[in-house]
PDB file of C-alpha atoms in Angstrom:
ATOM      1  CA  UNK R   1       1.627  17.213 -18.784  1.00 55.00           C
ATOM      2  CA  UNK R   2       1.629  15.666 -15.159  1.00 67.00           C
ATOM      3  CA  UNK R   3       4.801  12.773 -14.348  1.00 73.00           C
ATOM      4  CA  UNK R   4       2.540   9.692 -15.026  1.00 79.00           C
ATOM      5  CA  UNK R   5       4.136   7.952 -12.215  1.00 89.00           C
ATOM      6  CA  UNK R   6       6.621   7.904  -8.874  1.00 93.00           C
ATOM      7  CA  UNK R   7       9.689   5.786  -9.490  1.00 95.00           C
ATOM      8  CA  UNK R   8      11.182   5.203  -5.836  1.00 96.00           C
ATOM      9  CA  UNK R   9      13.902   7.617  -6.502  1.00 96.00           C
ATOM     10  CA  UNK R  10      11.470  10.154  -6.701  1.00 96.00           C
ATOM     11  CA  UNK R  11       9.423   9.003  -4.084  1.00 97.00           C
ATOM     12  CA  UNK R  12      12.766   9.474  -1.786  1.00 97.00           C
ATOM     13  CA  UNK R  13      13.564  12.934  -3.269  1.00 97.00           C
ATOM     14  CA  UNK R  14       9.661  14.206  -2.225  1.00 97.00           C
ATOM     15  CA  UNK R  15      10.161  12.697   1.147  1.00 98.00           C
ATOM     16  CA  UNK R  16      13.119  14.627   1.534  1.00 98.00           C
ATOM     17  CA  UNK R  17      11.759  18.077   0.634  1.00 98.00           C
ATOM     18  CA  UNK R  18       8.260  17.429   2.284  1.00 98.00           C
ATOM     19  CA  UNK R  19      10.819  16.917   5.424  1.00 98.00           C
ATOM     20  CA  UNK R  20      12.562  20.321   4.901  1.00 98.00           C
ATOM     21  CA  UNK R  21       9.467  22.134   3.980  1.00 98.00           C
ATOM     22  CA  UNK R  22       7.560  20.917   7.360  1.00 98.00           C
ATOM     23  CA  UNK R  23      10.889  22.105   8.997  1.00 98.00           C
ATOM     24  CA  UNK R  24      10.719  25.369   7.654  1.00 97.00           C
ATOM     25  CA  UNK R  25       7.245  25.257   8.898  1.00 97.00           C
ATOM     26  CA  UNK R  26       7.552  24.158  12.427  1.00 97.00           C
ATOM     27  CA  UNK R  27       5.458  20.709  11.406  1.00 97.00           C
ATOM     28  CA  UNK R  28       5.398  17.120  12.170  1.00 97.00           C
ATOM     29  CA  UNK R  29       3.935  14.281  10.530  1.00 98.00           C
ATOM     30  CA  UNK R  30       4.086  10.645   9.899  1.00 98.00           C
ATOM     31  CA  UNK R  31       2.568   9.179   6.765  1.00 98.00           C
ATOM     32  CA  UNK R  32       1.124   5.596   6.948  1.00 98.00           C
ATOM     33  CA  UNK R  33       1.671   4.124   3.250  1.00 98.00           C
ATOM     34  CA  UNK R  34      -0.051   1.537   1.572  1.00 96.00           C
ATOM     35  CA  UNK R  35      -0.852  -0.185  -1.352  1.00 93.00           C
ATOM     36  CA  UNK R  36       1.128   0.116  -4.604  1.00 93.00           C
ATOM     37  CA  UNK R  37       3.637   2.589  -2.575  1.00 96.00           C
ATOM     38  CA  UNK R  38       4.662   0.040  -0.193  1.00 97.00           C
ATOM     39  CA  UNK R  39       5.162  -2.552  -3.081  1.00 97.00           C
ATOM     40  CA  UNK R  40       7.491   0.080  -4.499  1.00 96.00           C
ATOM     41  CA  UNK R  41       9.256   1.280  -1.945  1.00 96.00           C
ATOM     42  CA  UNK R  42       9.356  -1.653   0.739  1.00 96.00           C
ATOM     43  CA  UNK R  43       9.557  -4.932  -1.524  1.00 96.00           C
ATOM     44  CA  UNK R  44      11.075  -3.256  -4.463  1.00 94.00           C
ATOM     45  CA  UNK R  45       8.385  -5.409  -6.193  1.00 94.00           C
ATOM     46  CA  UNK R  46       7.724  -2.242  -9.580  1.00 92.00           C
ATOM     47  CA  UNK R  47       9.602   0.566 -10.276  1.00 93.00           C
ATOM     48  CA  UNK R  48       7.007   3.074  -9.404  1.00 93.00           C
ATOM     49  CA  UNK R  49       3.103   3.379  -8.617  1.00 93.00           C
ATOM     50  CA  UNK R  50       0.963   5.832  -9.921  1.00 89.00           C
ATOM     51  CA  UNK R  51      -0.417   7.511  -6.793  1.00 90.00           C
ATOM     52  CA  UNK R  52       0.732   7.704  -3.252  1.00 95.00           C
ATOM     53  CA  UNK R  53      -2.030   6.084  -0.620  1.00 95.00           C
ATOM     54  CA  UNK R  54      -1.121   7.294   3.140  1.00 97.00           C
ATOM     55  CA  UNK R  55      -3.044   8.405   5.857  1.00 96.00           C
ATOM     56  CA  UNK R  56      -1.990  11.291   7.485  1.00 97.00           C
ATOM     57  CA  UNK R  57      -2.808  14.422   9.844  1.00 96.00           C
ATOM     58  CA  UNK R  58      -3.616  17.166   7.662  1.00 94.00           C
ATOM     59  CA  UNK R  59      -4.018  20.758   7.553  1.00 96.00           C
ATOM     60  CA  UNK R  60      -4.264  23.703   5.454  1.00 96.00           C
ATOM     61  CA  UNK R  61      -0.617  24.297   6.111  1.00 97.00           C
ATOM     62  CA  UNK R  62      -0.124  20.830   5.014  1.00 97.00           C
ATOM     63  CA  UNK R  63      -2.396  20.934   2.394  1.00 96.00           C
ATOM     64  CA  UNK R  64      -0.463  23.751   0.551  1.00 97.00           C
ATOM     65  CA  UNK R  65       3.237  22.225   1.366  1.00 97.00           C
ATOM     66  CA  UNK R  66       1.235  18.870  -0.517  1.00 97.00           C
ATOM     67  CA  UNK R  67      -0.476  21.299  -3.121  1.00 96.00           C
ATOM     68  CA  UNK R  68       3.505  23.080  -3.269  1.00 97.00           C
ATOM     69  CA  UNK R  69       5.059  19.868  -3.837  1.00 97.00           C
ATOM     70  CA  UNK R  70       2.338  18.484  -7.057  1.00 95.00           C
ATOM     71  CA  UNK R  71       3.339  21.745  -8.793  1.00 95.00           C
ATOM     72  CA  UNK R  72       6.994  21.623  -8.254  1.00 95.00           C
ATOM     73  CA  UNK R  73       7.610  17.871  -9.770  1.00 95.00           C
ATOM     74  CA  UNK R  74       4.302  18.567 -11.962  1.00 94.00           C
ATOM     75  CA  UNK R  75       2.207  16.090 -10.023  1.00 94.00           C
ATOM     76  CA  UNK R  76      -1.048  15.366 -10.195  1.00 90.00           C
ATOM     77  CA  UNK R  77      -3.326  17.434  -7.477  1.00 87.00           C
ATOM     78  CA  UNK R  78      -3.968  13.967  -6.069  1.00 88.00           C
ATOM     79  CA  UNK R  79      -0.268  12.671  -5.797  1.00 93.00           C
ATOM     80  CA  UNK R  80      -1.228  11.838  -1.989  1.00 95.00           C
ATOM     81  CA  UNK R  81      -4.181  10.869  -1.199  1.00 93.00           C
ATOM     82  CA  UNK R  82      -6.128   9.054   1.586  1.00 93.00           C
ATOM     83  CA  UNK R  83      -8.566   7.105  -0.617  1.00 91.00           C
ATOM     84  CA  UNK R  84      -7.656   3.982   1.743  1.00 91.00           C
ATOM     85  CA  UNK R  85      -9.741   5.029   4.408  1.00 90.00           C
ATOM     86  CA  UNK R  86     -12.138   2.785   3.444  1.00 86.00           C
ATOM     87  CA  UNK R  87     -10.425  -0.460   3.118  1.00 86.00           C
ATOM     88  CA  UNK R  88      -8.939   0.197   6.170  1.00 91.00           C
ATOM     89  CA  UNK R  89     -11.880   0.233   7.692  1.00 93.00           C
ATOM     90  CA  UNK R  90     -11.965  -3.649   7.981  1.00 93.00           C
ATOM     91  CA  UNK R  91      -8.516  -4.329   9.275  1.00 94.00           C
ATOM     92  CA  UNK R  92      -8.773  -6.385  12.750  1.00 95.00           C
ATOM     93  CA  UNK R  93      -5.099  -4.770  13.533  1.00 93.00           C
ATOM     94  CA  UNK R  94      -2.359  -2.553  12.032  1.00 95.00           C
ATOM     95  CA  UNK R  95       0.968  -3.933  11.730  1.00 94.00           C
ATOM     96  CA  UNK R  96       3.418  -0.872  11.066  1.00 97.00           C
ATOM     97  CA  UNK R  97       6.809  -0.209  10.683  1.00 97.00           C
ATOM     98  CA  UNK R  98       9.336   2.230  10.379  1.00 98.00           C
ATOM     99  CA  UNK R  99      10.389   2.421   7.308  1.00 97.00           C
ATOM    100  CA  UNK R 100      12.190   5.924   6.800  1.00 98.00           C
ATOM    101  CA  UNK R 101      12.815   8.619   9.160  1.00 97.00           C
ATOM    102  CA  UNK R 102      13.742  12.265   8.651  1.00 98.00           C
ATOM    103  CA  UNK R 103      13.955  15.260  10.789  1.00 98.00           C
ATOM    104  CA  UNK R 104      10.261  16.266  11.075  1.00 98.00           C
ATOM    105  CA  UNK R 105       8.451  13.074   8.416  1.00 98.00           C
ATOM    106  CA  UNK R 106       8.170   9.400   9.622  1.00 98.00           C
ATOM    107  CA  UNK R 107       6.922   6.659   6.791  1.00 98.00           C
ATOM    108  CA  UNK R 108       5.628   3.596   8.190  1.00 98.00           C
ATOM    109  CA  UNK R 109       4.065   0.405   5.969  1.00 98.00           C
ATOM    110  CA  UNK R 110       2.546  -2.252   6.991  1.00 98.00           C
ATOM    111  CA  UNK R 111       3.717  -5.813   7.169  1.00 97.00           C
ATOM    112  CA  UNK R 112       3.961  -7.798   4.377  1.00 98.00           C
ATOM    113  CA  UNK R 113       1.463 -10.221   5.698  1.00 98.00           C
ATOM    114  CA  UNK R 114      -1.038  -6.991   6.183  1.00 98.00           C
ATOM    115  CA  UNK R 115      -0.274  -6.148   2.559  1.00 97.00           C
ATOM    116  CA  UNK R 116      -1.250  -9.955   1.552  1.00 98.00           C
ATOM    117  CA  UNK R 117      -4.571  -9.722   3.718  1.00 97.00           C
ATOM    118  CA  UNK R 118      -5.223  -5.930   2.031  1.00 96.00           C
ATOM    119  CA  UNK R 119      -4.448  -7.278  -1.358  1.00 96.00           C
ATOM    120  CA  UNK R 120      -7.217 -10.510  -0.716  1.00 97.00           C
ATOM    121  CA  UNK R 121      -9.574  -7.779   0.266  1.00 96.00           C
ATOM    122  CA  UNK R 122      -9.597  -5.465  -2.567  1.00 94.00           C
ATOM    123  CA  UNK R 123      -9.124  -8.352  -4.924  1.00 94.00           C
ATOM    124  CA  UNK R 124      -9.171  -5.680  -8.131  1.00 88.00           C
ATOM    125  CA  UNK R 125      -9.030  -6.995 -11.625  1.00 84.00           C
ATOM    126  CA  UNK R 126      -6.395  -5.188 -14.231  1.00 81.00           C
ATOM    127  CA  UNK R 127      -5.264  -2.344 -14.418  1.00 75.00           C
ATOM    128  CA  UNK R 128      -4.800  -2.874 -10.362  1.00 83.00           C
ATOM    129  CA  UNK R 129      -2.075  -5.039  -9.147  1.00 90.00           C
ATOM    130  CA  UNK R 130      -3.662  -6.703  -6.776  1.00 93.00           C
ATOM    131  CA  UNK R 131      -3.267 -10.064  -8.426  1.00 93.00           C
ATOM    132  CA  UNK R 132       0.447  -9.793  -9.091  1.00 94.00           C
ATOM    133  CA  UNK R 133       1.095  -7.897  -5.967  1.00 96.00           C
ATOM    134  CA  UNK R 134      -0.830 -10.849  -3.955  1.00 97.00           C
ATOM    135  CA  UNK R 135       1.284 -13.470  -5.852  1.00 97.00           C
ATOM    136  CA  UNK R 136       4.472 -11.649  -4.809  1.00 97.00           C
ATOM    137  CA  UNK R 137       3.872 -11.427  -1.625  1.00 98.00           C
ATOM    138  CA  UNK R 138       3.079 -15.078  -0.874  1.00 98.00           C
ATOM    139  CA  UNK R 139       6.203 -15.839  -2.510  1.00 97.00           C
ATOM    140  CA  UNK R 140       7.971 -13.771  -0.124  1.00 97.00           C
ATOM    141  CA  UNK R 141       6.213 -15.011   2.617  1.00 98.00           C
ATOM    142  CA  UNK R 142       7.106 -18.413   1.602  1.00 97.00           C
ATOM    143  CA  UNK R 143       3.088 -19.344   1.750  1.00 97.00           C
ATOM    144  CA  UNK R 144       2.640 -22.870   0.747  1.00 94.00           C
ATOM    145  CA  UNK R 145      -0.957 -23.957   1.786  1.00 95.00           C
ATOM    146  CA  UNK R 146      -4.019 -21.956   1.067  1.00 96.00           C
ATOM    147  CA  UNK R 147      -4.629 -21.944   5.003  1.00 95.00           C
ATOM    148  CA  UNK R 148      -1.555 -20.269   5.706  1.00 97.00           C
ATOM    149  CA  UNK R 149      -3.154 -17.776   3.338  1.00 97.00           C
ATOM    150  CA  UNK R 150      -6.113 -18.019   5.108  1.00 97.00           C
ATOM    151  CA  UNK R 151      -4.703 -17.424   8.379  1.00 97.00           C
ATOM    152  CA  UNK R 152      -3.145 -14.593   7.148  1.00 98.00           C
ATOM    153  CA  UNK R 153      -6.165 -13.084   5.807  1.00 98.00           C
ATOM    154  CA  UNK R 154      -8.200 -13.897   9.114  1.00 97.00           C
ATOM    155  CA  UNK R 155      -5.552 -11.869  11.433  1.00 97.00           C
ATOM    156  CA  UNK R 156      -5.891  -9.199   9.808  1.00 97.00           C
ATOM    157  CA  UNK R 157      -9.341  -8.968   8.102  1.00 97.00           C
ATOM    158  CA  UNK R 158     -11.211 -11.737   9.258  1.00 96.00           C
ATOM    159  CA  UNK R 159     -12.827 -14.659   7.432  1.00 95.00           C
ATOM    160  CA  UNK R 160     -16.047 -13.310   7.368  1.00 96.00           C
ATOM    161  CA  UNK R 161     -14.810 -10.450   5.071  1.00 95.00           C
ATOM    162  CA  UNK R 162     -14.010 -13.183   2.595  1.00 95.00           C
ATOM    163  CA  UNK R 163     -16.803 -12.806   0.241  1.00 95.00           C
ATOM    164  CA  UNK R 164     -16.855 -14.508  -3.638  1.00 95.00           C
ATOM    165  CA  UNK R 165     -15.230 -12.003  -5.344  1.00 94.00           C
ATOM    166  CA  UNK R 166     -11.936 -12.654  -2.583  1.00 96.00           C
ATOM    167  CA  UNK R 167     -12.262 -16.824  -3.395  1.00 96.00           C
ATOM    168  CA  UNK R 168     -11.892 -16.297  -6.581  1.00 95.00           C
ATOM    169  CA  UNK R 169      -9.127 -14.337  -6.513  1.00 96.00           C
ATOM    170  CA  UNK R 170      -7.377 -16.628  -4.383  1.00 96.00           C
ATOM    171  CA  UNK R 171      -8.666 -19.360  -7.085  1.00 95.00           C
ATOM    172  CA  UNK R 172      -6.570 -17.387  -9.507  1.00 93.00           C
ATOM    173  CA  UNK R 173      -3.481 -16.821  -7.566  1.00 95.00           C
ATOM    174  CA  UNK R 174      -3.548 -20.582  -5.942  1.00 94.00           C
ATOM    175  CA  UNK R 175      -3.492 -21.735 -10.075  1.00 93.00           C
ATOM    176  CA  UNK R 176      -0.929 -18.752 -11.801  1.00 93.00           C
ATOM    177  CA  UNK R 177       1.560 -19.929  -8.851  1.00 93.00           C
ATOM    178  CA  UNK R 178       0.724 -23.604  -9.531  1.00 93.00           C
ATOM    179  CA  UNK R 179      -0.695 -24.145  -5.760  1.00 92.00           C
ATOM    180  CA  UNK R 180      -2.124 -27.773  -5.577  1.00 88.00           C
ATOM    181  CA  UNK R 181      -4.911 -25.785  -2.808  1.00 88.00           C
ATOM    182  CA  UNK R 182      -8.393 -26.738  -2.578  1.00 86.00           C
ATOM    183  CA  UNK R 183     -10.726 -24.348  -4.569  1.00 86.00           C
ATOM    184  CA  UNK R 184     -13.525 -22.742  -3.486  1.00 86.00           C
ATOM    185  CA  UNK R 185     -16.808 -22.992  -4.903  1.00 81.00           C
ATOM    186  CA  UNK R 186     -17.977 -19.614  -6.240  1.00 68.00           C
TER     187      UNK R 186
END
C-alpha cells in the first residue's frame, strides 16, 4: 500500500536524501515545483499534496535515484512527475525563486502571483484545489478588485487565454470570498 500523500515533513526528508544520493552520484539538479507542492511547502496553505509536479533535467541515473526513492518511502512510481509541461506552455514569463538549497538539489516555485494566474488557468473542479488554492492566494495577495486579478492573470498568461470555463471560475471565487466584482457573462 503506497503513502497516499507528502506531508511537508516528508517532502523535506526526500529532498534531503535525493541531495545525498545525487552526491554520491556526482549529479546536479534543480527542480522547478508547482502546483499543489508549492501550496504545501511555500504558503503552508494543506498539510500535504498528493503528487509532486516539477520540471527537471532527467536521466536514467536520475530516473533510478527517483525510481530508488518511490520504493524506499513506498511511493507511488509517479511521486514526481512533469505532467505540467503543458500548462506551462502558456505562461508569458516565469517568476522563480529559491526556495531551498542543498549541496547538489535547488527547489525553486514560482511567485505567488504566478501560482494565482496558473490556478485561473487550470480552473479544475473538485477533487483539484484549484478553487480553494485560487481563493488563498488572493487573500494573500491582498487582491481586492477583479482587475487586480485580471492583471495578474494577463502578466503571466495573458487575457486571451481567459476562456469561459476561467470566468466562471473567477465568478465562483469573486462570490465564496464575497467580492462585490463585476461578473462575467458565460
Amino acid at each position: 500500500m503506497s503513502i497516499e500523500k507528502v506531508s511537508k515533513e516528508l517532502f523535506l526528508e526526500i529532498l534531503e536524501v535525493l541531495d545525498q544520493k545525487l552526491e554520491e552520484n556526482r549529479l546536479e539538479l534543480t527542480l522547478n515545483l508547482y502546483g499543489g507542492t508549492v501550496m504545501m511547502a511555500c504558503f503552508d496553505a494543506r498539510p500535504a499534496t498528493r503528487d509532486i509536479d516539477a520540471l527537471f533535467e532527467t536521466s536514467p541515473l536520475i530516473d533510478n535515484i527517483l525510481a530508488d526513492i518511490a520504493e524506499t518511502y513506498d511511493l507511488h512510481k509517479d511521486w514526481i512527475n512533469q505532467d505540467i509541461k503543458e500548462p506551462l506552455k502558456y505562461l508569458k514569463q516565469e517568476n522563480l525563486n529559491e526556495i531551498y538549497a542543498f549541496k547538489n538539489l535547488r527547489v525553486l516555485a514560482p511567485s505567488a502571483e504566478q501560482m494565482l494566474a496558473m490556478k485561473i488557468l487550470s480552473a479544475r473542479t473538485e477533487p483539484y484545489r484549484d478553487f480553494s488554492d485560487a481563493e488563498y492566494l488572493i487573500k494573500y495577495l491582498k487582491l481586492e478588485t477583479l482587475e487586480q486579478v485580471l492583471s495578474i492573470f494577463d502578466k503571466y498568461i495573458g487575457r486571451k487565454n481567459l476562456g469561459d470555463r476561467q470566468k466562471m471560475f473567477l465568478n465562483y471565487v469573486g462570490k465564496d470570498l464575497r467580492m462585490s466584482w463585476k461578473e462575467f457573462s458565460v
